[in-house]
mmCIF file of C-alpha atoms in Angstrom:
data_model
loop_
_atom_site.group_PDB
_atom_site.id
_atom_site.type_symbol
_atom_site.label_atom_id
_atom_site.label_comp_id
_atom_site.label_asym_id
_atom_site.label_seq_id
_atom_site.Cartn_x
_atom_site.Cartn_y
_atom_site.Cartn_z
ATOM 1 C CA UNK A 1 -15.303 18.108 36.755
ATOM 2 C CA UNK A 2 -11.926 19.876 38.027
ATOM 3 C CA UNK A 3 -8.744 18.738 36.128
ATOM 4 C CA UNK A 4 -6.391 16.302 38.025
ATOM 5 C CA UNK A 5 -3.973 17.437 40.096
ATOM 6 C CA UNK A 6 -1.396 15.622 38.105
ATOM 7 C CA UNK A 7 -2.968 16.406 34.909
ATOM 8 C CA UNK A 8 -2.372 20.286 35.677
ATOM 9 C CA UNK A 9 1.644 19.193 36.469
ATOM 10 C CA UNK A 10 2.458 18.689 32.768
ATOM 11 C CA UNK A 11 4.726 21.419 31.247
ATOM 12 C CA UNK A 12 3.028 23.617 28.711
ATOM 13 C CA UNK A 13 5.569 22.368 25.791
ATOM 14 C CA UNK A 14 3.657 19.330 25.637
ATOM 15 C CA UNK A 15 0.219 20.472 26.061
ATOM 16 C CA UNK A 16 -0.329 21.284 29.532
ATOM 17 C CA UNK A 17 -3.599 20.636 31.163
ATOM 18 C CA UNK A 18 -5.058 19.680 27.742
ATOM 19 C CA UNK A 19 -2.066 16.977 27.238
ATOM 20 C CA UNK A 20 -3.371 13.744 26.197
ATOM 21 C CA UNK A 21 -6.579 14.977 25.624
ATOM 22 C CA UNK A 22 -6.458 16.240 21.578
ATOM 23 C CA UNK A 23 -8.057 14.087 19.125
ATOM 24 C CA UNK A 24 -5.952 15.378 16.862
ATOM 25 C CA UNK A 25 -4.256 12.767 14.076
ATOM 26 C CA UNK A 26 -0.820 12.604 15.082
ATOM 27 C CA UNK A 27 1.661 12.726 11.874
ATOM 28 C CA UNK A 28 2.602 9.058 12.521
ATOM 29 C CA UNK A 29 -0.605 8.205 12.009
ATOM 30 C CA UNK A 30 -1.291 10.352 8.828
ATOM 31 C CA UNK A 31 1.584 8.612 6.902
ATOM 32 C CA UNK A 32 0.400 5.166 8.039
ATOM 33 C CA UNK A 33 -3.002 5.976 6.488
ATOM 34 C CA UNK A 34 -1.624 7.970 3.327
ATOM 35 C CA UNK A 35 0.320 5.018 2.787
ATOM 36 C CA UNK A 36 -2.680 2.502 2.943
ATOM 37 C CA UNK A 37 -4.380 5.245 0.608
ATOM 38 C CA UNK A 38 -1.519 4.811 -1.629
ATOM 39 C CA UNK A 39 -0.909 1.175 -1.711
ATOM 40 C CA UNK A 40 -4.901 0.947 -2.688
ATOM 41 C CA UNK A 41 -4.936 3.299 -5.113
ATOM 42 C CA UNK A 42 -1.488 1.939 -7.058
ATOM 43 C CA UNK A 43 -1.111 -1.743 -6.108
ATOM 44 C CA UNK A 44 1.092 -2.196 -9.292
ATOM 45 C CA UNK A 45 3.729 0.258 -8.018
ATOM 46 C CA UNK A 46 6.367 -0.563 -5.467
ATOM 47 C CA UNK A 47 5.911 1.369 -2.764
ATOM 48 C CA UNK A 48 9.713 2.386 -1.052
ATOM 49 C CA UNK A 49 8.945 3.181 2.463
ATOM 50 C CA UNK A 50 11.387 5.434 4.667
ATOM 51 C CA UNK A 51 9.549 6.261 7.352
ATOM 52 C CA UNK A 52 10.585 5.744 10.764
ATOM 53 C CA UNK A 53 10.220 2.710 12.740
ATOM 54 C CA UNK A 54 12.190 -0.764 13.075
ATOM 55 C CA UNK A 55 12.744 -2.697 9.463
ATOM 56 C CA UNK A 56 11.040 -5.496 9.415
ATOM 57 C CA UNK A 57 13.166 -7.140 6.245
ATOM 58 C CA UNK A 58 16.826 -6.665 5.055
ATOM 59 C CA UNK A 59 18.097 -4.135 3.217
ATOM 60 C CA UNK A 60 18.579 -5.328 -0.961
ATOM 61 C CA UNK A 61 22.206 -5.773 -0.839
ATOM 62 C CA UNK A 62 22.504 -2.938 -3.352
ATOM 63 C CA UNK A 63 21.201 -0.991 -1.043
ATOM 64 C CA UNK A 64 23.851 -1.936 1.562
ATOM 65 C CA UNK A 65 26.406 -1.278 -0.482
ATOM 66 C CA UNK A 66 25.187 1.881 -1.959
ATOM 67 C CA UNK A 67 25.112 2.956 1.506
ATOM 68 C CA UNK A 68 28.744 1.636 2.275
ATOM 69 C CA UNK A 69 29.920 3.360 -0.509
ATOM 70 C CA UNK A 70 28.369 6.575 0.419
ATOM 71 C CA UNK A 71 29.214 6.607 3.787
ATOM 72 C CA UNK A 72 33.027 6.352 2.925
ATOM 73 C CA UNK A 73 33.286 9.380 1.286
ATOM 74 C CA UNK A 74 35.152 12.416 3.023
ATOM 75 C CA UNK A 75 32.614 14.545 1.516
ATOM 76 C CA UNK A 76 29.249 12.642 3.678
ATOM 77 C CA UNK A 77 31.672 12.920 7.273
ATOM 78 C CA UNK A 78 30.300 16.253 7.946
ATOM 79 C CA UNK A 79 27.139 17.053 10.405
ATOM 80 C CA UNK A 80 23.927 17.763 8.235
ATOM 81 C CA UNK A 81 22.648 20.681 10.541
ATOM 82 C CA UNK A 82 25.679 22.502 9.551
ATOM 83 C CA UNK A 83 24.387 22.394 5.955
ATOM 84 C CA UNK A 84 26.506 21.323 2.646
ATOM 85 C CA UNK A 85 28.089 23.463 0.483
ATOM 86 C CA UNK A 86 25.000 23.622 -1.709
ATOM 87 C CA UNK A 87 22.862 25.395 0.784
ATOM 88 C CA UNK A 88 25.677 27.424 2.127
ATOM 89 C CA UNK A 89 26.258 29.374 -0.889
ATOM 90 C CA UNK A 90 21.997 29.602 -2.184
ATOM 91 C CA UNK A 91 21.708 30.867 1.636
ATOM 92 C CA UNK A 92 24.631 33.703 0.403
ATOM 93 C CA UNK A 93 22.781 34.379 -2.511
ATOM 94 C CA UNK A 94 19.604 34.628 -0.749
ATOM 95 C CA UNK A 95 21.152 37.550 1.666
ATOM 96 C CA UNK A 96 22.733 39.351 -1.224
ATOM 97 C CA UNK A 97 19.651 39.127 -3.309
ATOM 98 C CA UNK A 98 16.680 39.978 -0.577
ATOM 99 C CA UNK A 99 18.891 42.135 1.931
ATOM 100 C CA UNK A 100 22.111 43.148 -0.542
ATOM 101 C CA UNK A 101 24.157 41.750 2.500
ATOM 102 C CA UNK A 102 27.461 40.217 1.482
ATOM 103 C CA UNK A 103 28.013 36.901 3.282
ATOM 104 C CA UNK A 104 30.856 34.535 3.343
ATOM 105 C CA UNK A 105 28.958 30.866 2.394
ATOM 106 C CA UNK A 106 32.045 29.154 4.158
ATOM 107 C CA UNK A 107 32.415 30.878 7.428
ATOM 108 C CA UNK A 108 29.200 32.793 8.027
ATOM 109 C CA UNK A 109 26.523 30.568 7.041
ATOM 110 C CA UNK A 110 25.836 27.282 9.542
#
């Protein structure tokens, strides 16, 4: 049976002609069961979940205020996919180390 004529429309980043059609476990689905596999196999231990998806309860109000805490320091304004200091400077000593290239942490490295 020929493929659909819309079914051959879909761009290749998302599949292409085969999109839709995987039985592949998506990784949404692999942490929902991993964390049914854990919850069975440790009942006794809290299980802290920070996956993605909508909360369902409120936050422990220490958690909340952790958070507020955090969130006012100068030092958490920046954007993550910059990276922190911390990774700046391994990722300097990386290149010096593996490729003896000298590299400024602070204006080189993003």
């Amino acid at each position: 049976m020929s493929e659909s004529y819309i079914q051959q429309l879909f761009a290749e980043r998302i599949g292409g002609v085969n999109y839709g059609k995987s039985t592949a476990i998506y990784k949404f689905e692999k942490i929902k069961r991993a964390k049914a596999a854990a919850k069975k196999a440790k009942p006794e231990v809290a299980l802290i979940d920070l996956g993605v998806g909508e909360p369902d309860e409120m936050a422990f109000p220490q958690v909340v205020k952790a958070l507020q805490n955090e969130a006012a320091k100068p030092e958490n304004r920046g954007y993550a996919d910059n990276g922190g200091p911390d990774f700046r400077h391994s990722a300097a000593r990386y290149m010096k180390n593996l490729f003896n290239v000298t590299v400024d942490a602070e204006t080189e490295v993003l």
